[in-house]
Coordinates of C-alpha atoms and ligand atoms in Angstrom, one line a residue:
X1 CA -117.9 -123.3 151.0
X2 CA -117.3 -119.8 149.8
X3 CA -114.5 -119.0 147.4
X4 CA -112.4 -117.2 150.0
X5 CA -112.4 -120.2 152.2
X6 CA -110.6 -122.3 149.7
X7 CA -107.8 -119.9 149.1
X8 CA -104.5 -120.7 150.9
X9 CA -103.9 -118.4 153.8
X10 CA -101.4 -115.7 152.9
X11 CA -97.9 -116.2 154.2
X12 CA -97.0 -114.2 157.2
X13 CA -93.7 -112.3 158.0
X14 CA -92.5 -111.2 161.5
X15 CA -89.7 -108.7 161.7
X16 CA -88.0 -107.9 165.0
X17 CA -85.7 -104.8 165.2
X18 CA -82.8 -104.4 167.5
X19 CA -80.4 -101.4 167.7
X20 CA -81.0 -98.0 166.1
X21 CA -83.9 -96.2 164.4
X22 CA -82.4 -97.0 161.0
X23 CA -83.1 -100.6 161.8
X24 CA -86.7 -99.7 162.6
X25 CA -87.0 -98.0 159.2
X26 CA -85.3 -100.9 157.4
X27 CA -87.6 -103.4 159.2
X28 CA -90.6 -101.6 157.7
X29 CA -89.0 -101.7 154.3
X30 CA -88.4 -105.4 154.6
X31 CA -92.0 -105.9 155.6
X32 CA -93.0 -103.8 152.6
X33 CA -90.8 -105.9 150.2
X34 CA -92.4 -109.1 151.5
X35 CA -95.9 -107.4 151.5
X36 CA -95.4 -106.8 147.7
X37 CA -94.9 -110.6 147.5
X38 CA -98.2 -111.3 149.3
X39 CA -96.9 -111.7 152.8
X40 CA -98.9 -110.0 155.6
X41 CA -97.0 -108.6 158.6
X42 CA -97.7 -110.2 162.0
X43 CA -96.8 -109.1 165.5
X44 CA -95.6 -112.4 166.9
X45 CA -93.1 -115.0 165.6
X46 CA -95.5 -117.9 166.4
X47 CA -97.8 -116.8 163.6
X48 CA -95.1 -116.3 161.0
X49 CA -93.8 -118.4 158.1
X50 CA -90.8 -116.0 157.7
X51 CA -89.0 -114.6 160.8
X52 CA -86.5 -111.9 160.2
X53 CA -84.2 -110.6 163.0
X54 CA -82.9 -107.2 162.2
X55 CA -79.8 -107.1 164.3
X56 CA -77.3 -104.6 165.9
X57 CA -73.6 -105.1 166.2
X58 CA -72.7 -101.9 168.1
X59 CA -71.8 -103.4 171.4
X60 CA -70.9 -107.0 172.4
X61 CA -74.1 -107.5 174.4
X62 CA -76.3 -106.3 171.4
X63 CA -74.6 -108.7 169.1
X64 CA -74.8 -111.7 171.5
X65 CA -78.5 -111.1 172.1
X66 CA -79.2 -112.5 168.6
X67 CA -77.9 -115.9 169.4
X68 CA -80.2 -116.3 172.5
X69 CA -83.1 -115.2 170.3
X70 CA -82.1 -117.7 167.7
X71 CA -82.3 -120.4 170.3
X72 CA -86.0 -119.5 170.8
X73 CA -86.5 -119.4 167.1
X74 CA -85.2 -123.0 166.8
X75 CA -87.9 -124.2 169.2
X76 CA -90.6 -122.4 167.1
X77 CA -89.2 -123.8 163.9
X78 CA -89.2 -127.3 165.2
X79 CA -92.8 -127.0 166.5
X80 CA -94.0 -125.7 163.1
X81 CA -92.1 -128.5 161.3
X82 CA -93.9 -131.1 163.5
X83 CA -97.2 -129.6 162.3
X84 CA -96.0 -129.8 158.7
X85 CA -95.3 -126.1 158.3
X86 CA -92.0 -124.7 156.9
X87 CA -90.7 -121.6 158.8
X88 CA -87.8 -119.7 157.4
X89 CA -85.5 -117.8 159.8
X90 CA -83.4 -114.9 158.5
X91 CA -80.8 -112.7 160.1
X92 CA -80.6 -109.2 158.8
X93 CA -78.9 -106.0 159.9
X94 CA -75.4 -105.2 161.2
X95 CA -74.6 -108.6 162.8
X96 CA -75.5 -110.2 159.4
X97 CA -73.1 -107.8 157.7
X98 CA -70.3 -108.3 160.2
X99 CA -70.5 -112.0 160.7
X100 CA -72.0 -113.3 157.5
X101 CA -71.2 -117.0 156.9
X102 CA -70.2 -117.4 160.6
X103 CA -73.9 -117.1 161.7
X104 CA -75.0 -120.0 159.6
X105 CA -72.1 -122.1 161.0
X106 CA -72.9 -121.1 164.6
X107 CA -76.7 -121.3 164.4
X108 CA -78.0 -124.0 162.2
X109 CA -81.5 -122.6 162.6
X110 CA -80.6 -119.8 160.2
X111 CA -81.8 -120.2 156.6
X112 CA -80.7 -116.8 155.4
X113 CA -78.2 -114.0 156.2
X114 CA -78.8 -110.7 154.6
X115 CA -76.8 -107.5 155.0
X116 CA -78.4 -104.0 155.1
X117 CA -77.6 -103.2 151.5
X118 CA -79.4 -106.2 150.1
X119 CA -82.9 -105.9 151.4
X120 CA -84.4 -105.2 148.0
X121 CA -83.2 -108.7 147.0
X122 CA -85.1 -110.5 149.8
X123 CA -87.8 -112.2 147.6
X124 CA -85.1 -113.8 145.5
X125 CA -82.9 -114.7 148.5
X126 CA -85.9 -116.3 150.3
X127 CA -86.8 -118.4 147.2
X128 CA -83.3 -119.7 147.2
X129 CA -83.2 -120.3 151.0
X130 CA -86.5 -122.3 150.7
X131 CA -84.8 -124.6 148.2
X132 CA -81.5 -124.7 150.0
X133 CA -81.0 -123.2 153.4
X134 CA -77.9 -121.3 154.3
X135 CA -78.0 -118.4 151.8
X136 CA -75.7 -115.5 152.6
X137 CA -75.8 -112.1 150.9
X138 CA -73.6 -109.4 152.5
X139 CA -72.5 -107.6 149.4
X140 CA -72.5 -103.9 148.9
X141 CA -74.3 -103.9 145.6
X142 CA -73.9 -101.0 143.1
X143 CA -77.6 -100.6 142.4
X144 CA -79.7 -98.1 144.4
X145 CA -81.3 -100.1 147.1
X146 CA -83.7 -97.3 148.1
X147 CA -85.0 -97.0 144.5
X148 CA -85.5 -100.8 144.3
X149 CA -87.4 -101.0 147.6
X150 CA -91.2 -100.7 147.3
X151 CA -93.1 -98.0 149.2
X152 CA -95.7 -99.1 151.7
X153 CA -99.4 -98.9 150.7
X154 CA -101.3 -95.9 152.1
X155 CA -103.3 -98.2 154.4
X156 CA -100.1 -99.7 155.7
X157 CA -98.6 -96.3 156.3
X158 CA -101.7 -95.1 158.1
X159 CA -101.6 -98.1 160.4
X160 CA -98.0 -97.2 161.3
X161 CA -99.1 -93.9 162.9
X162 CA -98.5 -90.2 162.8
X163 CA -94.8 -90.1 163.0
X164 CA -92.4 -91.7 160.6
X165 CA -88.7 -92.2 159.9
X166 CA -87.1 -91.5 156.5
X167 CA -83.5 -92.6 155.9
X168 CA -81.8 -89.9 153.9
X169 CA -78.2 -90.9 154.4
X170 CA -76.6 -94.2 155.2
X171 CA -73.1 -95.4 156.0
X172 CA -70.2 -93.6 157.6
X173 CA -66.7 -92.5 156.6
X174 CA -65.8 -91.1 160.0
X175 CA -64.1 -94.3 161.5
X176 CA -64.3 -93.4 165.1
X177 CA -61.9 -96.0 166.6
X178 CA -64.6 -97.6 168.8
X179 CA -67.2 -98.1 166.2
X180 CA -68.3 -100.9 163.9
X181 CA -70.8 -98.8 161.8
X182 CA -68.4 -97.9 158.9
X183 CA -67.8 -101.6 158.5
X184 CA -71.4 -102.8 158.8
X185 CA -73.1 -100.0 156.9
X186 CA -70.4 -99.2 154.4
X187 CA -69.4 -95.8 152.9
X188 CA -71.5 -92.8 153.3
X189 CA -74.3 -92.5 150.7
X190 CA -77.0 -89.8 150.5
X191 CA -80.3 -90.4 148.8
X192 CA -81.2 -88.0 146.0
X193 CA -83.4 -85.1 147.1
X194 CA -86.3 -86.0 144.8
X195 CA -86.6 -89.4 146.3
X196 CA -86.7 -88.1 149.8
X197 CA -89.3 -85.5 148.9
X198 CA -91.5 -88.1 147.2
X199 CA -91.3 -90.4 150.2
X200 CA -92.1 -87.6 152.6
X201 CA -95.0 -86.4 150.5
X202 CA -96.5 -89.9 150.4
X203 CA -96.2 -90.2 154.2
X204 CA -97.8 -86.8 154.7
X205 CA -100.7 -87.8 152.4
X206 CA -101.2 -90.9 154.5
X207 CA -101.6 -88.7 157.6
X208 CA -98.0 -88.6 159.0
X209 CA -97.4 -85.3 160.8
X210 CA -93.9 -85.7 162.1
X211 CA -90.9 -86.9 160.1
X212 CA -87.5 -87.8 161.5
X213 CA -84.7 -87.9 158.9
X214 CA -82.3 -90.6 159.6
X215 CA -78.6 -91.1 158.9
X216 CA -75.5 -92.3 160.7
X217 CA -74.2 -88.9 160.0
X218 CA -77.4 -87.2 158.9
X219 CA -76.0 -83.7 159.0
X220 CA -73.3 -84.7 156.4
X221 CA -76.2 -85.2 154.0
X222 CA -75.2 -84.2 150.5
X223 CA -77.8 -85.7 148.2
X224 CA -78.1 -84.5 144.6
X225 CA -80.9 -82.0 144.1
X226 CA -83.3 -81.8 141.1
X227 CA -81.1 -78.9 140.0
X228 CA -78.1 -81.2 139.7
X229 CA -76.2 -79.7 142.6
X230 CA -75.7 -81.2 146.0
X231 CA -78.1 -80.1 148.7
X232 CA -77.2 -79.8 152.4
X233 CA -79.4 -81.1 155.1
X234 CA -80.5 -77.6 155.9
X235 CA -81.7 -77.0 152.3
X236 CA -83.5 -80.3 152.4
X237 CA -85.3 -79.4 155.7
X238 CA -86.5 -76.1 154.3
X239 CA -87.9 -77.9 151.3
X240 CA -89.6 -80.7 153.3
X241 CA -91.2 -78.0 155.6
X242 CA -93.1 -76.9 152.5
X243 CA -94.9 -80.2 152.1
X244 CA -98.6 -79.8 153.2
X245 CA -99.3 -81.8 156.3
X246 CA -95.7 -82.0 157.5
X247 CA -95.9 -80.2 160.9
X248 CA -92.7 -81.4 162.6
X249 CA -89.3 -82.3 161.4
X250 CA -86.4 -83.8 163.3
X251 CA -83.1 -85.4 162.2
X252 CA -80.7 -87.8 163.8
X253 CA -77.9 -88.7 164.4
X254 CA -75.6 -85.7 164.0
X255 CA -71.9 -85.4 164.2
X256 CA -70.5 -82.3 165.9
X257 CA -68.1 -81.7 163.0
X258 CA -71.0 -81.4 160.5
X259 CA -73.1 -78.8 162.3
X260 CA -72.8 -76.2 159.5
X261 CA -73.9 -72.6 159.7
X262 CA -76.9 -73.1 157.5
X263 CA -78.1 -76.0 159.7
X264 CA -77.8 -73.9 162.8
X265 CA -79.7 -71.1 161.0
X266 CA -82.4 -73.5 160.1
X267 CA -82.9 -74.1 163.8
X268 CA -83.3 -70.3 164.2
X269 CA -85.6 -69.8 161.2
X270 CA -87.7 -73.0 160.7
X271 CA -90.6 -73.4 163.1
X272 CA -91.2 -76.9 161.8
X273 CA -87.8 -78.0 162.9
X274 CA -88.2 -79.2 166.5
X275 CA -86.0 -77.6 169.2
X276 CA -84.4 -80.8 170.2
X277 CA -81.0 -82.0 169.0
X278 CA -79.2 -85.3 169.5
X279 CA -75.5 -84.3 169.3
X280 CA -73.3 -87.1 170.5
X281 CA -70.0 -86.0 172.0
X282 CA -68.8 -89.4 173.5
X283 CA -66.3 -87.9 175.9
X284 CA -65.5 -84.6 177.6
X285 CA -61.7 -85.2 177.4
X286 CA -59.8 -83.8 174.4
X287 CA -57.2 -86.5 174.8
X288 CA -59.8 -89.3 174.7
X289 CA -61.6 -87.6 171.8
X290 CA -58.4 -87.6 169.9
X291 CA -57.8 -91.3 170.5
X292 CA -61.5 -91.9 169.5
X293 CA -60.7 -90.1 166.2
X294 CA -63.6 -87.8 166.7
X295 CA -61.6 -84.9 165.2
X296 CA -62.9 -82.2 167.6
X297 CA -61.9 -81.0 171.0
X298 CA -64.0 -80.4 174.1
X299 CA -63.8 -76.7 173.5
X300 CA -65.0 -77.1 170.0
X301 CA -68.1 -78.8 171.4
X302 CA -68.7 -75.9 173.9
X303 CA -68.4 -73.4 171.2
X304 CA -70.8 -75.3 169.0
X305 CA -73.4 -75.6 171.8
X306 CA -73.1 -71.8 172.3
X307 CA -73.7 -71.1 168.6
X308 CA -76.7 -73.5 168.5
X309 CA -78.2 -71.9 171.7
X310 CA -77.7 -68.5 170.3
X311 CA -79.7 -69.4 167.3
X312 CA -82.4 -71.3 169.2
X313 CA -82.3 -70.5 172.9
X314 CA -85.0 -73.0 173.8
X315 CA -83.3 -75.9 172.2
X316 CA -82.9 -79.1 174.3
X317 CA -79.8 -81.1 173.7
X318 CA -79.2 -84.8 174.1
X319 CA -76.0 -86.8 173.6
X320 CA -74.2 -90.2 173.7
X321 CA -71.3 -90.9 176.0
X322 CA -68.9 -93.8 176.2
X323 CA -67.1 -94.3 179.5
X324 CA -64.0 -96.5 179.9
X325 CA -62.5 -96.0 176.5
X326 CA -58.9 -97.4 176.5
X327 CA -56.5 -95.1 178.4
X328 CA -59.3 -93.1 180.1
X329 CA -57.9 -91.7 183.3
X330 CA -59.7 -90.3 186.4
X331 CA -58.9 -86.8 185.1
X332 CA -60.4 -87.7 181.6
X333 CA -63.6 -89.0 183.2
X334 CA -63.7 -85.9 185.4
X335 CA -63.6 -83.8 182.2
X336 CA -66.6 -85.8 180.9
X337 CA -68.6 -85.1 184.1
X338 CA -67.6 -81.4 183.8
X339 CA -68.7 -81.2 180.2
X340 CA -72.1 -82.6 181.2
X341 CA -72.5 -80.1 184.0
X342 CA -71.5 -77.2 181.8
X343 CA -73.7 -78.1 178.8
X344 CA -76.8 -79.4 180.6
X345 CA -78.6 -82.1 178.7
X346 CA -82.3 -82.8 178.5
X347 CA -81.4 -86.5 178.1
X348 CA -78.5 -88.7 177.1
X349 CA -77.4 -92.2 176.5
X350 CA -74.5 -93.6 178.4
X351 CA -72.5 -96.6 177.4
X352 CA -69.6 -98.6 178.8
X353 CA -66.9 -99.1 176.2
X354 CA -67.2 -102.4 174.4
X355 CA -64.2 -103.8 172.5
X356 CA -65.5 -104.5 169.0
X357 CA -63.6 -106.9 166.7
X358 CA -61.9 -105.2 163.8
X359 CA -61.9 -101.7 165.3
X360 CA -58.7 -99.9 166.2
X361 CA -59.9 -99.3 169.8
X362 CA -60.0 -103.0 170.5
X363 CA -56.3 -103.2 169.9
X364 CA -55.3 -100.2 171.9
X365 CA -53.2 -100.3 175.1
X366 CA -54.8 -99.4 178.4
X367 CA -58.1 -101.3 178.2
X368 CA -59.9 -100.7 181.5
X369 CA -61.2 -103.3 183.9
X370 CA -65.0 -103.9 183.9
X371 CA -65.6 -102.8 187.5
X372 CA -64.0 -99.4 186.8
X373 CA -66.0 -98.9 183.7
X374 CA -69.2 -99.8 185.5
X375 CA -68.5 -97.4 188.4
X376 CA -67.9 -94.6 186.0
X377 CA -71.0 -95.5 184.0
X378 CA -73.1 -95.3 187.2
X379 CA -71.7 -92.0 188.2
X380 CA -72.4 -90.5 184.8
X381 CA -75.8 -92.0 184.6
X382 CA -76.8 -90.5 188.0
X383 CA -75.8 -87.0 186.8
X384 CA -77.6 -87.4 183.5
X385 CA -80.8 -88.7 185.2
X386 CA -80.7 -85.7 187.5
X387 CA -80.4 -83.4 184.5
X388 CA -83.2 -85.1 182.7
X389 CA -85.4 -84.7 185.7
X390 CA -84.5 -81.1 186.1
X391 CA -85.3 -80.5 182.4
X392 CA -88.7 -82.2 182.7
X393 CA -89.5 -80.1 185.8
X394 CA -88.5 -76.9 184.1
X395 CA -91.4 -77.5 181.8
X396 CA -94.0 -77.5 184.6
X397 CA -96.2 -74.5 184.4
X398 CA -95.2 -73.9 180.8
X399 CA -97.4 -74.3 177.7
X400 CA -96.0 -76.6 175.0
X401 CA -97.4 -77.8 171.7
X402 CA -98.2 -81.5 171.8
X403 CA -98.7 -83.8 168.8
X404 CA -101.3 -86.2 170.0
X405 CA -101.0 -89.8 168.8
X406 CA -103.2 -92.2 170.7
X407 CA -105.3 -93.1 173.7
X408 CA -103.4 -93.5 176.9
X409 CA -103.6 -96.3 179.4
X410 CA -106.2 -94.6 181.7
X411 CA -109.8 -94.1 180.5
X412 CA -110.3 -90.7 178.8
X413 CA -106.5 -90.2 178.5
X414 CA -104.7 -89.2 175.3
X415 CA -101.0 -89.3 174.8
X416 CA -98.7 -87.2 172.5
X417 CA -95.2 -85.8 172.3
X418 CA -93.8 -82.5 173.3
X419 CA -91.3 -80.7 171.0
X420 CA -88.7 -82.3 173.2
X421 CA -89.8 -85.8 172.5
X422 CA -91.2 -86.6 176.0
X423 CA -94.6 -88.2 176.1
X424 CA -97.3 -86.0 177.4
X425 CA -100.6 -87.3 178.9
X426 CA -103.8 -85.2 179.2
X427 CA -107.5 -86.0 179.7
X428 CA -109.1 -85.2 176.4
X429 CA -111.2 -86.5 173.5
X430 CA -110.0 -89.2 171.1
X431 CA -110.4 -86.6 168.3
X432 CA -107.2 -85.1 169.5
X433 CA -105.2 -87.8 167.6
X434 CA -103.3 -86.3 164.8
X435 CA -103.6 -82.7 166.0
X436 CA -101.1 -80.4 167.6
X437 CA -102.5 -78.4 170.4
X438 CA -101.1 -76.4 173.3
X439 CA -100.9 -78.1 176.7
X440 CA -100.1 -76.6 180.0
X441 CA -97.6 -79.0 181.8
X442 CA -98.8 -79.7 185.3
X443 CA -96.5 -82.5 186.4
X444 CA -93.2 -84.1 185.5
X445 CA -91.8 -87.6 185.8
X446 CA -88.3 -88.6 184.5
X447 CA -89.7 -89.9 181.2
X448 CA -93.1 -88.3 180.8
X449 CA -95.2 -85.3 181.5
X450 CA -98.8 -84.6 182.6
X451 CA -100.7 -81.7 181.3
X452 CA -104.1 -79.9 180.8
X453 CA -105.4 -78.8 177.4
X454 CA -105.3 -75.0 177.0
X455 CA -108.0 -73.2 175.1
X456 CA -107.4 -70.0 173.1
X457 CA -104.7 -69.0 175.5
X458 CA -103.3 -65.5 175.4
X459 CA -100.2 -66.0 177.5
X460 CA -98.9 -68.9 175.5
X461 CA -96.4 -67.1 173.3
X462 CA -95.0 -65.2 176.2
X463 CA -94.4 -68.4 178.2
X464 CA -92.7 -70.0 175.2
X465 CA -90.2 -67.3 175.0
X466 CA -89.3 -67.6 178.6
X467 CA -88.1 -71.1 178.2
X468 CA -84.6 -71.8 179.3
X469 CA -82.9 -75.1 179.7
X470 CA -82.0 -75.8 183.3
X471 CA -79.2 -78.1 184.0
X472 CA -78.9 -79.9 187.3
X473 CA -75.6 -79.9 189.2
Ligands
LIG501 N1 -73.5 -92.2 164.2 C1 -73.7 -91.9 165.5 C2 -73.9 -93.0 166.5 C3 -73.7 -94.4 166.2 S1 -73.8 -95.6 167.3 C4 -72.6 -90.9 166.0 O1 -71.8 -90.6 165.2 O2 -72.5 -90.5 167.1 C5 -74.6 -95.0 168.7 C6 -73.8 -94.8 169.9 O3 -73.3 -96.1 170.4 C7 -72.6 -94.0 169.7 O4 -72.8 -92.7 169.7 C8 -71.7 -94.4 170.9 O5 -71.9 -93.6 172.0 C9 -72.1 -95.8 171.2 N2 -71.1 -96.8 170.8 C10 -70.6 -97.1 169.6 N3 -69.6 -98.0 169.6 C11 -69.5 -98.3 170.9 C12 -68.7 -99.2 171.6 N4 -67.7 -99.9 171.0 N5 -68.8 -99.3 172.9 C13 -69.7 -98.6 173.6 N6 -70.5 -97.7 173.0 C14 -70.4 -97.6 171.7
LIG502 FE1 -69.7 -94.7 164.4 FE2 -68.3 -92.4 164.5 FE3 -69.5 -93.1 162.3 FE4 -70.9 -92.4 164.4 S1 -69.5 -91.0 163.3 S2 -71.3 -94.1 163.1 S3 -69.7 -93.2 166.1 S4 -67.8 -94.2 163.2
LIG503 FE1 -76.6 -101.1 165.6 FE2 -76.1 -101.1 163.0 FE3 -77.6 -99.3 164.0 S1 -74.7 -101.6 164.6 S2 -76.8 -99.0 166.1 S3 -78.1 -101.4 164.0 S4 -76.2 -99.0 162.4

């Protein structure tokens, strides 16, 4: 027997993400923390010794999903036990933060509950849970979590692909009356500029070409710079654009109130900053916006969109909408439909209002019946889908830059992303991966585009400047 055969197999960790992109980022950090402890990351829970569910609490359905998943984990855990193997199950993320102790009481399968601010403590918590299941850590510690989290190895980063997330800001002080995030993620904290630059530089060295900066209110970023003063998101973006290899920058999610002049100017001046902006408005009714505590009116949003489009005429906008917020009348909903028609979105997420425990909205008078909410949701969704299709079709015949990532499903096919985030398929060599090349769009579906590679094409610039965003009625 060789020496390697006698070594115990390394432990394996499986992390499943629900909810937003920040959870995706956090899940990778959790895998990295455990990687530093000798755990390898696996793609299925069946192979794992440690299962972490990184949960979302934003709507009731998201939060409840965890419990059905835990039912499945109990079966896995019992099977492993029968084979003499100990499997630990941990609940992380926003349900962990919101429900804490309750989770252990409700689901005995859970060995560990860990809130988003304690991931750097995972090794210690796991050691404790192994000895005595039922460990709960939902504190908001004073130490800098990000500083304490290990960075992924270069090999690991490479295996994760050409695009990456970097959390630059976490938490929220806005307290929209429907939303749990200020309670699950805590107060707004910005990471220092130097830390963000170092992480981005490392990603770029490992081959990452596109970086998306994350924050619950990312445009409220105010991290301390190396010069000792606070930097805005715009200033950070200009600096990140200088890193060799960083070809594309994005940021999400923005709050309309934090779209400062310098950020709008960055969209005008910075080619690296992609012309696609997710700018949630939630409702088109000023009365509803007021009750939501969004602190802006519908006209503020129109004015803002005008300013952004003046700076960057080809920008594509996306948004989030909640229908059926308490007290929403037919006229309020008509205002939302009207806002969507007037703005014209390239895509948008639509949600039916969900009463969340502990939020002011849950206690408001005028809660709407489910069938009414559903009817409004469908009406809004139909309009958004039509706009999305119209936007995709407006790209047909145009030439757009595509960052190619991987082989497609069909032989000889490569897939990448347009500046507007839609997947683009072409027939082309696998050497395209990691490059950004012009593609003429030949066909559009609701969620993807087909195209042909363009050689040294003289008409490319001209066609780019002709771009307008068409909104469907
Ligand atoms: N920080 C972001 C979004 C956070 S949550 C922002 O400020 O916009 C993502 C989306 O979930 C929200 O934009 C909102 O549209 C939706 N959402 C949040 N709470 C909700 C609730 N109680 N019911 C339905 N949708 C909700
Ligand atoms: Fe939630 Fe509002 Fe904060 Fe966004 S800004 S995370 S919707 S409270
Ligand atoms: Fe969900 Fe928490 Fe993100 S509630 S949307 S996982 S911040």
